[in-house]
Every structure is written in C-alpha cells, then in structure tokens.
C-alpha cells in the first residue's frame, strides 16, 4: 500500500488564490521530504527540500515566498502556492524516504489548475 | 538544473517481448541508483535499485544493470505486459549531494497488444 499520501489530488481555482498541498508519510517518520514540480512529458524538477523543524532548502530559481513549505512534524510537510497564477499550473509531487540511503516514496501528486 | 525540459523518448514493444530501457547518468560519484515507473497522472513508483558496489540486480521480471565505466544504467523488463506501459525514470544519488535525487529524462514505454 501507499507509504506517502498527498492531498488533494486535484485543485482548480481562480487566479490569486493560495493553495495548500499536504504530504504525509504514513508508516514512518521523515525528517526530510522533497517537493517536485512536473510539466507534461518532462522529468521531475526538484523545487525544495523540506526539513522537519527548520527552514526548507530551495533550489535555484524557486521563489521561497511563492512556494511556502512547512514541515512541522515528522510525518507532515505542506506546500502552499501563494497567490497562484496560471503559470503555476502544474503537477506537484512530494516524496519521503525512511533513510537517505533508501529509495524515496512518492505521493500520487496534485494537479493544480489556475484559471 | 538537475532535469532538463526535453520531450521524452519513446520505446514501443510487442506484448510478451523483452524491453530494455537505457539511461546515462551524470555523476561518477553517484553511489545509488533507482528506477521508477510513472503512470499517467500518478507519482513515480519504485521498481528496483542498485548500489555502486554491484553491477547487476534482479527483481520480479526486472533486471537492472550498472556499468560504472561508461556511467550507464539499464532496466530490462521480461515478457512485457500492457500494464508495463508507463514512463520510466532512472535516478541517481551522489554521496556529496545531500542525498537529492538527480533524475534522468525518462523513457515512455508503449506496449502493443
């Protein structure tokens, strides 16, 4: 069964809305989770590394004020897309792994559509 | 960046045939490699992994081969089935990269009945 749960699976909202996406590790504690963005027919692009109890580490070119990450517990990380615009429409995916030398498990993604 | 926005290559095979998906990885210091399968509208699903101290690892119907000399990774799927149709990504982890995954471009596998 799934070990990483992501919610919601799909969001459609108006431009200017802020959208929160949750990522939960179901049967293990994850001090680190990862957030990705994926465009159609492309590979995953790492946006940021979410660190439990501390600030997220953002990849170059990703606006931290636009994509707010909170990792307040060992089983939950959230990504908030603030004041979303149509160009933020994408497929957002989170992942977590039990240990750094073990495979990451992925949520089923969130399809975000901004009108 | 660690992934490039290019269109995915496609591999088309007949049901029952064996499939071989190839991947060239970027960092000779990478010590852990993973193959993921991604179906449409879903997140990547772990298939098989291999560490740099091995050159071959087998799972159920899948085999991963690692050639460190030429930095090449392959995934072999035996007796390919329609349910194997998906996009396959290789990913590498370097010891000195904060254990972030570095993704390959992906290959779209289409299985013809």
PDB file of C-alpha atoms in Angstrom:
ATOM      1  CA  UNK A   1       0.000   0.000   0.000  1.00  0.00           C
ATOM      2  CA  UNK A   2       0.916   3.659  -0.240  1.00  0.00           C
ATOM      3  CA  UNK A   3       3.540   4.872   2.175  1.00  0.00           C
ATOM      4  CA  UNK A   4       3.277   8.529   1.194  1.00  0.00           C
ATOM      5  CA  UNK A   5      -0.073  10.229   0.931  1.00  0.00           C
ATOM      6  CA  UNK A   6      -0.609  13.511  -0.874  1.00  0.00           C
ATOM      7  CA  UNK A   7      -3.739  15.629  -0.728  1.00  0.00           C
ATOM      8  CA  UNK A   8      -5.601  16.996  -2.589  1.00  0.00           C
ATOM      9  CA  UNK A   9      -5.164  15.117  -5.832  1.00  0.00           C
ATOM     10  CA  UNK A  10      -6.608  17.910  -7.905  1.00  0.00           C
ATOM     11  CA  UNK A  11      -7.280  21.591  -7.396  1.00  0.00           C
ATOM     12  CA  UNK A  12      -8.949  24.024  -9.741  1.00  0.00           C
ATOM     13  CA  UNK A  13      -9.146  27.592  -8.532  1.00  0.00           C
ATOM     14  CA  UNK A  14      -9.132  31.218  -9.581  1.00  0.00           C
ATOM     15  CA  UNK A  15      -6.058  33.311 -10.078  1.00  0.00           C
ATOM     16  CA  UNK A  16      -4.895  34.937  -6.842  1.00  0.00           C
ATOM     17  CA  UNK A  17      -5.944  32.058  -4.620  1.00  0.00           C
ATOM     18  CA  UNK A  18      -3.460  30.414  -2.288  1.00  0.00           C
ATOM     19  CA  UNK A  19      -3.425  26.638  -2.369  1.00  0.00           C
ATOM     20  CA  UNK A  20      -2.080  24.283   0.281  1.00  0.00           C
ATOM     21  CA  UNK A  21      -0.908  20.772  -0.568  1.00  0.00           C
ATOM     22  CA  UNK A  22      -0.237  18.197   2.135  1.00  0.00           C
ATOM     23  CA  UNK A  23       2.253  15.363   2.084  1.00  0.00           C
ATOM     24  CA  UNK A  24       2.181  12.697   4.755  1.00  0.00           C
ATOM     25  CA  UNK A  25       4.431   9.762   5.433  1.00  0.00           C
ATOM     26  CA  UNK A  26       2.067   7.039   6.574  1.00  0.00           C
ATOM     27  CA  UNK A  27       4.122   4.470   8.416  1.00  0.00           C
ATOM     28  CA  UNK A  28       7.459   6.091   9.040  1.00  0.00           C
ATOM     29  CA  UNK A  29       8.927   9.320  10.262  1.00  0.00           C
ATOM     30  CA  UNK A  30      10.553  11.540   7.680  1.00  0.00           C
ATOM     31  CA  UNK A  31      12.904  14.276   8.781  1.00  0.00           C
ATOM     32  CA  UNK A  32      13.297  15.205   5.146  1.00  0.00           C
ATOM     33  CA  UNK A  33      10.715  15.391   2.405  1.00  0.00           C
ATOM     34  CA  UNK A  34      11.060  16.667  -1.117  1.00  0.00           C
ATOM     35  CA  UNK A  35       8.763  18.713  -3.322  1.00  0.00           C
ATOM     36  CA  UNK A  36       8.822  18.410  -7.080  1.00  0.00           C
ATOM     37  CA  UNK A  37       7.100  20.023  -9.995  1.00  0.00           C
ATOM     38  CA  UNK A  38       6.490  18.229 -13.251  1.00  0.00           C
ATOM     39  CA  UNK A  39       5.397  19.570 -16.598  1.00  0.00           C
ATOM     40  CA  UNK A  40       3.764  17.291 -19.195  1.00  0.00           C
ATOM     41  CA  UNK A  41       6.126  14.782 -20.771  1.00  0.00           C
ATOM     42  CA  UNK A  42       9.046  16.032 -18.742  1.00  0.00           C
ATOM     43  CA  UNK A  43      11.093  14.803 -15.857  1.00  0.00           C
ATOM     44  CA  UNK A  44      10.582  15.831 -12.251  1.00  0.00           C
ATOM     45  CA  UNK A  45      12.111  19.107 -11.209  1.00  0.00           C
ATOM     46  CA  UNK A  46      13.143  19.393  -7.582  1.00  0.00           C
ATOM     47  CA  UNK A  47      11.742  22.555  -6.034  1.00  0.00           C
ATOM     48  CA  UNK A  48      12.833  22.269  -2.444  1.00  0.00           C
ATOM     49  CA  UNK A  49      13.904  20.027   0.376  1.00  0.00           C
ATOM     50  CA  UNK A  50      11.622  20.190   3.374  1.00  0.00           C
ATOM     51  CA  UNK A  51      13.407  19.799   6.697  1.00  0.00           C
ATOM     52  CA  UNK A  52      11.487  18.956   9.851  1.00  0.00           C
ATOM     53  CA  UNK A  53      11.825  21.712  12.404  1.00  0.00           C
ATOM     54  CA  UNK A  54      13.850  24.047  10.228  1.00  0.00           C
ATOM     55  CA  UNK A  55      13.659  26.079   7.065  1.00  0.00           C
ATOM     56  CA  UNK A  56      13.273  24.429   3.718  1.00  0.00           C
ATOM     57  CA  UNK A  57      16.133  24.451   1.246  1.00  0.00           C
ATOM     58  CA  UNK A  58      15.038  25.802  -2.108  1.00  0.00           C
ATOM     59  CA  UNK A  59      16.559  25.020  -5.449  1.00  0.00           C
ATOM     60  CA  UNK A  60      17.941  27.800  -7.573  1.00  0.00           C
ATOM     61  CA  UNK A  61      15.218  29.756  -9.308  1.00  0.00           C
ATOM     62  CA  UNK A  62      12.403  28.672  -6.988  1.00  0.00           C
ATOM     63  CA  UNK A  63      10.809  31.567  -5.135  1.00  0.00           C
ATOM     64  CA  UNK A  64      10.579  30.750  -1.456  1.00  0.00           C
ATOM     65  CA  UNK A  65       7.946  33.422  -0.861  1.00  0.00           C
ATOM     66  CA  UNK A  66       5.840  31.967  -3.628  1.00  0.00           C
ATOM     67  CA  UNK A  67       6.132  28.357  -2.558  1.00  0.00           C
ATOM     68  CA  UNK A  68       5.905  28.224   1.220  1.00  0.00           C
ATOM     69  CA  UNK A  69       6.967  24.987   2.829  1.00  0.00           C
ATOM     70  CA  UNK A  70       6.199  23.943   6.369  1.00  0.00           C
ATOM     71  CA  UNK A  71       7.441  20.704   7.912  1.00  0.00           C
ATOM     72  CA  UNK A  72       6.081  20.943  11.419  1.00  0.00           C
ATOM     73  CA  UNK A  73       6.027  17.255  12.251  1.00  0.00           C
ATOM     74  CA  UNK A  74       7.895  14.127  11.295  1.00  0.00           C
ATOM     75  CA  UNK A  75       5.010  12.893   9.177  1.00  0.00           C
ATOM     76  CA  UNK A  76       3.670  16.032   7.520  1.00  0.00           C
ATOM     77  CA  UNK A  77       5.033  18.599   5.109  1.00  0.00           C
ATOM     78  CA  UNK A  78       2.902  21.211   3.388  1.00  0.00           C
ATOM     79  CA  UNK A  79       3.488  23.243   0.270  1.00  0.00           C
ATOM     80  CA  UNK A  80       1.484  26.432  -0.122  1.00  0.00           C
ATOM     81  CA  UNK A  81       1.381  28.087  -3.510  1.00  0.00           C
ATOM     82  CA  UNK A  82       0.652  31.695  -2.625  1.00  0.00           C
ATOM     83  CA  UNK A  83      -1.374  33.976  -4.872  1.00  0.00           C
ATOM     84  CA  UNK A  84      -1.362  31.383  -7.603  1.00  0.00           C
ATOM     85  CA  UNK A  85      -1.443  32.418 -11.237  1.00  0.00           C
ATOM     86  CA  UNK A  86      -2.000  30.394 -14.413  1.00  0.00           C
ATOM     87  CA  UNK A  87       1.740  29.876 -14.874  1.00  0.00           C
ATOM     88  CA  UNK A  88       1.759  28.000 -11.557  1.00  0.00           C
ATOM     89  CA  UNK A  89      -0.499  25.353 -13.038  1.00  0.00           C
ATOM     90  CA  UNK A  90       1.401  22.107 -12.910  1.00  0.00           C
ATOM     91  CA  UNK A  91       1.674  18.673 -11.341  1.00  0.00           C
ATOM     92  CA  UNK A  92       3.223  18.878  -7.867  1.00  0.00           C
ATOM     93  CA  UNK A  93       4.637  15.752  -6.262  1.00  0.00           C
ATOM     94  CA  UNK A  94       6.150  15.102  -2.857  1.00  0.00           C
ATOM     95  CA  UNK A  95       8.413  12.321  -1.692  1.00  0.00           C
ATOM     96  CA  UNK A  96       9.886  10.960   1.504  1.00  0.00           C
ATOM     97  CA  UNK A  97      12.261   8.186   2.391  1.00  0.00           C
ATOM     98  CA  UNK A  98      12.882   6.199   5.531  1.00  0.00           C
ATOM     99  CA  UNK A  99      16.606   6.784   5.283  1.00  0.00           C
ATOM    100  CA  UNK A 100      18.807   8.770   2.970  1.00  0.00           C
ATOM    101  CA  UNK A 101      20.302   5.589   1.501  1.00  0.00           C
ATOM    102  CA  UNK A 102      16.938   4.045   0.754  1.00  0.00           C
ATOM    103  CA  UNK A 103      14.534   4.834  -2.070  1.00  0.00           C
ATOM    104  CA  UNK A 104      12.182   7.726  -1.773  1.00  0.00           C
ATOM    105  CA  UNK A 105       8.500   7.002  -1.979  1.00  0.00           C
ATOM    106  CA  UNK A 106       6.246   9.378  -3.805  1.00  0.00           C
ATOM    107  CA  UNK A 107       2.786  10.695  -3.301  1.00  0.00           C
ATOM    108  CA  UNK A 108       0.332  10.475  -6.164  1.00  0.00           C
ATOM    109  CA  UNK A 109       0.733  14.130  -6.989  1.00  0.00           C
ATOM    110  CA  UNK A 110      -1.522  17.153  -7.047  1.00  0.00           C
ATOM    111  CA  UNK A 111      -2.768  18.513 -10.338  1.00  0.00           C
ATOM    112  CA  UNK A 112      -3.062  22.268  -9.863  1.00  0.00           C
ATOM    113  CA  UNK A 113      -5.023  24.255 -12.418  1.00  0.00           C
ATOM    114  CA  UNK A 114      -5.278  28.013 -12.028  1.00  0.00           C
ATOM    115  CA  UNK A 115      -7.925  29.707 -14.121  1.00  0.00           C
TER     116      UNK A 115
ATOM    117  CA  UNK B   1      19.226  22.353 -13.264  1.00  0.00           C
ATOM    118  CA  UNK B   2      19.019  18.717 -12.397  1.00  0.00           C
ATOM    119  CA  UNK B   3      16.442  17.886 -15.012  1.00  0.00           C
ATOM    120  CA  UNK B   4      16.081  19.213 -18.483  1.00  0.00           C
ATOM    121  CA  UNK B   5      12.841  20.109 -20.202  1.00  0.00           C
ATOM    122  CA  UNK B   6      13.041  17.881 -23.273  1.00  0.00           C
ATOM    123  CA  UNK B   7      10.418  15.641 -24.791  1.00  0.00           C
ATOM    124  CA  UNK B   8      10.529  12.039 -23.690  1.00  0.00           C
ATOM    125  CA  UNK B   9      11.950   9.354 -25.984  1.00  0.00           C
ATOM    126  CA  UNK B  10       9.555   6.507 -26.671  1.00  0.00           C
ATOM    127  CA  UNK B  11      10.141   2.772 -26.781  1.00  0.00           C
ATOM    128  CA  UNK B  12       7.464   0.673 -28.422  1.00  0.00           C
ATOM    129  CA  UNK B  13       7.412  -3.107 -27.894  1.00  0.00           C
ATOM    130  CA  UNK B  14       5.106  -6.007 -28.538  1.00  0.00           C
ATOM    131  CA  UNK B  15       3.416  -7.688 -25.632  1.00  0.00           C
ATOM    132  CA  UNK B  16       5.492 -10.627 -24.492  1.00  0.00           C
ATOM    133  CA  UNK B  17       8.773  -9.225 -25.777  1.00  0.00           C
ATOM    134  CA  UNK B  18      11.579  -8.113 -23.508  1.00  0.00           C
ATOM    135  CA  UNK B  19      12.150  -4.381 -23.052  1.00  0.00           C
ATOM    136  CA  UNK B  20      15.419  -2.633 -22.415  1.00  0.00           C
ATOM    137  CA  UNK B  21      15.411   0.950 -21.233  1.00  0.00           C
ATOM    138  CA  UNK B  22      18.705   2.778 -21.057  1.00  0.00           C
ATOM    139  CA  UNK B  23      19.930   5.672 -19.009  1.00  0.00           C
ATOM    140  CA  UNK B  24      23.180   7.605 -18.942  1.00  0.00           C
ATOM    141  CA  UNK B  25      23.877   9.098 -15.548  1.00  0.00           C
ATOM    142  CA  UNK B  26      25.840  12.218 -14.926  1.00  0.00           C
ATOM    143  CA  UNK B  27      27.966  11.905 -11.831  1.00  0.00           C
ATOM    144  CA  UNK B  28      30.756   9.384 -11.406  1.00  0.00           C
ATOM    145  CA  UNK B  29      30.493   9.941  -7.640  1.00  0.00           C
ATOM    146  CA  UNK B  30      26.913   8.664  -7.525  1.00  0.00           C
ATOM    147  CA  UNK B  31      26.654   5.566  -5.410  1.00  0.00           C
ATOM    148  CA  UNK B  32      22.999   4.661  -5.511  1.00  0.00           C
ATOM    149  CA  UNK B  33      20.669   4.295  -8.476  1.00  0.00           C
ATOM    150  CA  UNK B  34      16.938   3.793  -8.685  1.00  0.00           C
ATOM    151  CA  UNK B  35      14.449   3.040 -11.423  1.00  0.00           C
ATOM    152  CA  UNK B  36      10.969   4.472 -11.105  1.00  0.00           C
ATOM    153  CA  UNK B  37       7.826   3.842 -13.118  1.00  0.00           C
ATOM    154  CA  UNK B  38       5.322   6.646 -13.550  1.00  0.00           C
ATOM    155  CA  UNK B  39       1.842   6.030 -14.863  1.00  0.00           C
ATOM    156  CA  UNK B  40      -0.214   8.862 -16.226  1.00  0.00           C
ATOM    157  CA  UNK B  41      -1.496  11.176 -13.510  1.00  0.00           C
ATOM    158  CA  UNK B  42       0.350   9.404 -10.716  1.00  0.00           C
ATOM    159  CA  UNK B  43       3.527   9.818  -8.773  1.00  0.00           C
ATOM    160  CA  UNK B  44       6.627   7.730  -9.534  1.00  0.00           C
ATOM    161  CA  UNK B  45       6.606   4.183  -8.213  1.00  0.00           C
ATOM    162  CA  UNK B  46       9.785   2.446  -7.067  1.00  0.00           C
ATOM    163  CA  UNK B  47      10.762  -0.518  -9.229  1.00  0.00           C
ATOM    164  CA  UNK B  48      14.290  -1.556  -8.350  1.00  0.00           C
ATOM    165  CA  UNK B  49      17.507  -0.086  -7.059  1.00  0.00           C
ATOM    166  CA  UNK B  50      21.202  -0.877  -7.204  1.00  0.00           C
ATOM    167  CA  UNK B  51      24.234   0.345  -5.323  1.00  0.00           C
ATOM    168  CA  UNK B  52      27.541   1.165  -6.915  1.00  0.00           C
ATOM    169  CA  UNK B  53      29.257  -1.913  -5.486  1.00  0.00           C
ATOM    170  CA  UNK B  54      27.082  -4.105  -7.704  1.00  0.00           C
ATOM    171  CA  UNK B  55      26.718  -4.392 -11.466  1.00  0.00           C
ATOM    172  CA  UNK B  56      23.518  -6.390 -11.672  1.00  0.00           C
ATOM    173  CA  UNK B  57      20.426  -6.862  -9.600  1.00  0.00           C
ATOM    174  CA  UNK B  58      17.301  -8.838 -10.359  1.00  0.00           C
ATOM    175  CA  UNK B  59      13.742  -8.445  -9.227  1.00  0.00           C
ATOM    176  CA  UNK B  60      10.492  -9.914 -10.360  1.00  0.00           C
ATOM    177  CA  UNK B  61      10.583  -9.662 -14.177  1.00  0.00           C
ATOM    178  CA  UNK B  62      13.027  -6.770 -13.953  1.00  0.00           C
ATOM    179  CA  UNK B  63      16.798  -6.589 -14.008  1.00  0.00           C
ATOM    180  CA  UNK B  64      18.970  -3.536 -13.542  1.00  0.00           C
ATOM    181  CA  UNK B  65      22.477  -3.405 -14.953  1.00  0.00           C
ATOM    182  CA  UNK B  66      25.056  -0.853 -13.915  1.00  0.00           C
ATOM    183  CA  UNK B  67      28.178  -0.052 -15.931  1.00  0.00           C
ATOM    184  CA  UNK B  68      30.207   2.432 -13.977  1.00  0.00           C
ATOM    185  CA  UNK B  69      32.930   2.612 -16.582  1.00  0.00           C
ATOM    186  CA  UNK B  70      30.657   4.341 -19.047  1.00  0.00           C
ATOM    187  CA  UNK B  71      28.148   5.665 -16.486  1.00  0.00           C
ATOM    188  CA  UNK B  72      25.315   3.654 -17.944  1.00  0.00           C
ATOM    189  CA  UNK B  73      22.283   2.113 -16.321  1.00  0.00           C
ATOM    190  CA  UNK B  74      19.705  -0.130 -17.930  1.00  0.00           C
ATOM    191  CA  UNK B  75      16.389  -1.632 -16.956  1.00  0.00           C
ATOM    192  CA  UNK B  76      15.329  -4.877 -18.525  1.00  0.00           C
ATOM    193  CA  UNK B  77      11.707  -5.955 -18.338  1.00  0.00           C
ATOM    194  CA  UNK B  78      10.988  -9.558 -19.229  1.00  0.00           C
ATOM    195  CA  UNK B  79       7.791 -10.592 -21.004  1.00  0.00           C
ATOM    196  CA  UNK B  80       6.489  -7.049 -21.208  1.00  0.00           C
ATOM    197  CA  UNK B  81       2.800  -6.664 -20.437  1.00  0.00           C
ATOM    198  CA  UNK B  82       0.306  -3.899 -21.271  1.00  0.00           C
ATOM    199  CA  UNK B  83       0.386  -2.876 -17.631  1.00  0.00           C
ATOM    200  CA  UNK B  84       4.050  -2.021 -18.032  1.00  0.00           C
ATOM    201  CA  UNK B  85       3.141   0.913 -20.276  1.00  0.00           C
ATOM    202  CA  UNK B  86       4.363   3.994 -18.447  1.00  0.00           C
ATOM    203  CA  UNK B  87       7.229   6.449 -18.277  1.00  0.00           C
ATOM    204  CA  UNK B  88      10.386   5.062 -16.719  1.00  0.00           C
ATOM    205  CA  UNK B  89      12.911   7.272 -14.979  1.00  0.00           C
ATOM    206  CA  UNK B  90      16.344   6.483 -13.703  1.00  0.00           C
ATOM    207  CA  UNK B  91      17.596   8.468 -10.760  1.00  0.00           C
ATOM    208  CA  UNK B  92      20.982   8.725  -9.092  1.00  0.00           C
ATOM    209  CA  UNK B  93      22.145   9.848  -5.707  1.00  0.00           C
ATOM    210  CA  UNK B  94      25.588  11.197  -5.080  1.00  0.00           C
ATOM    211  CA  UNK B  95      27.174  10.883  -1.682  1.00  0.00           C
ATOM    212  CA  UNK B  96      28.049  14.553  -1.755  1.00  0.00           C
ATOM    213  CA  UNK B  97      24.740  15.913  -2.960  1.00  0.00           C
ATOM    214  CA  UNK B  98      22.713  15.990   0.235  1.00  0.00           C
ATOM    215  CA  UNK B  99      21.191  12.723  -0.967  1.00  0.00           C
ATOM    216  CA  UNK B 100      18.992  14.504  -3.502  1.00  0.00           C
ATOM    217  CA  UNK B 101      17.763  12.504  -6.446  1.00  0.00           C
ATOM    218  CA  UNK B 102      19.107  13.526  -9.822  1.00  0.00           C
ATOM    219  CA  UNK B 103      16.604  12.497 -12.455  1.00  0.00           C
ATOM    220  CA  UNK B 104      17.113  11.216 -15.943  1.00  0.00           C
ATOM    221  CA  UNK B 105      14.922  12.454 -18.748  1.00  0.00           C
ATOM    222  CA  UNK B 106      12.643   9.449 -18.770  1.00  0.00           C
ATOM    223  CA  UNK B 107      11.559   6.967 -21.428  1.00  0.00           C
ATOM    224  CA  UNK B 108       7.977   6.338 -22.405  1.00  0.00           C
ATOM    225  CA  UNK B 109       7.295   2.628 -22.852  1.00  0.00           C
ATOM    226  CA  UNK B 110       4.359   1.675 -25.043  1.00  0.00           C
ATOM    227  CA  UNK B 111       3.328  -1.973 -25.098  1.00  0.00           C
ATOM    228  CA  UNK B 112       1.386  -3.067 -28.151  1.00  0.00           C
ATOM    229  CA  UNK B 113      -1.060  -5.946 -27.674  1.00  0.00           C
TER     230      UNK B 113
END
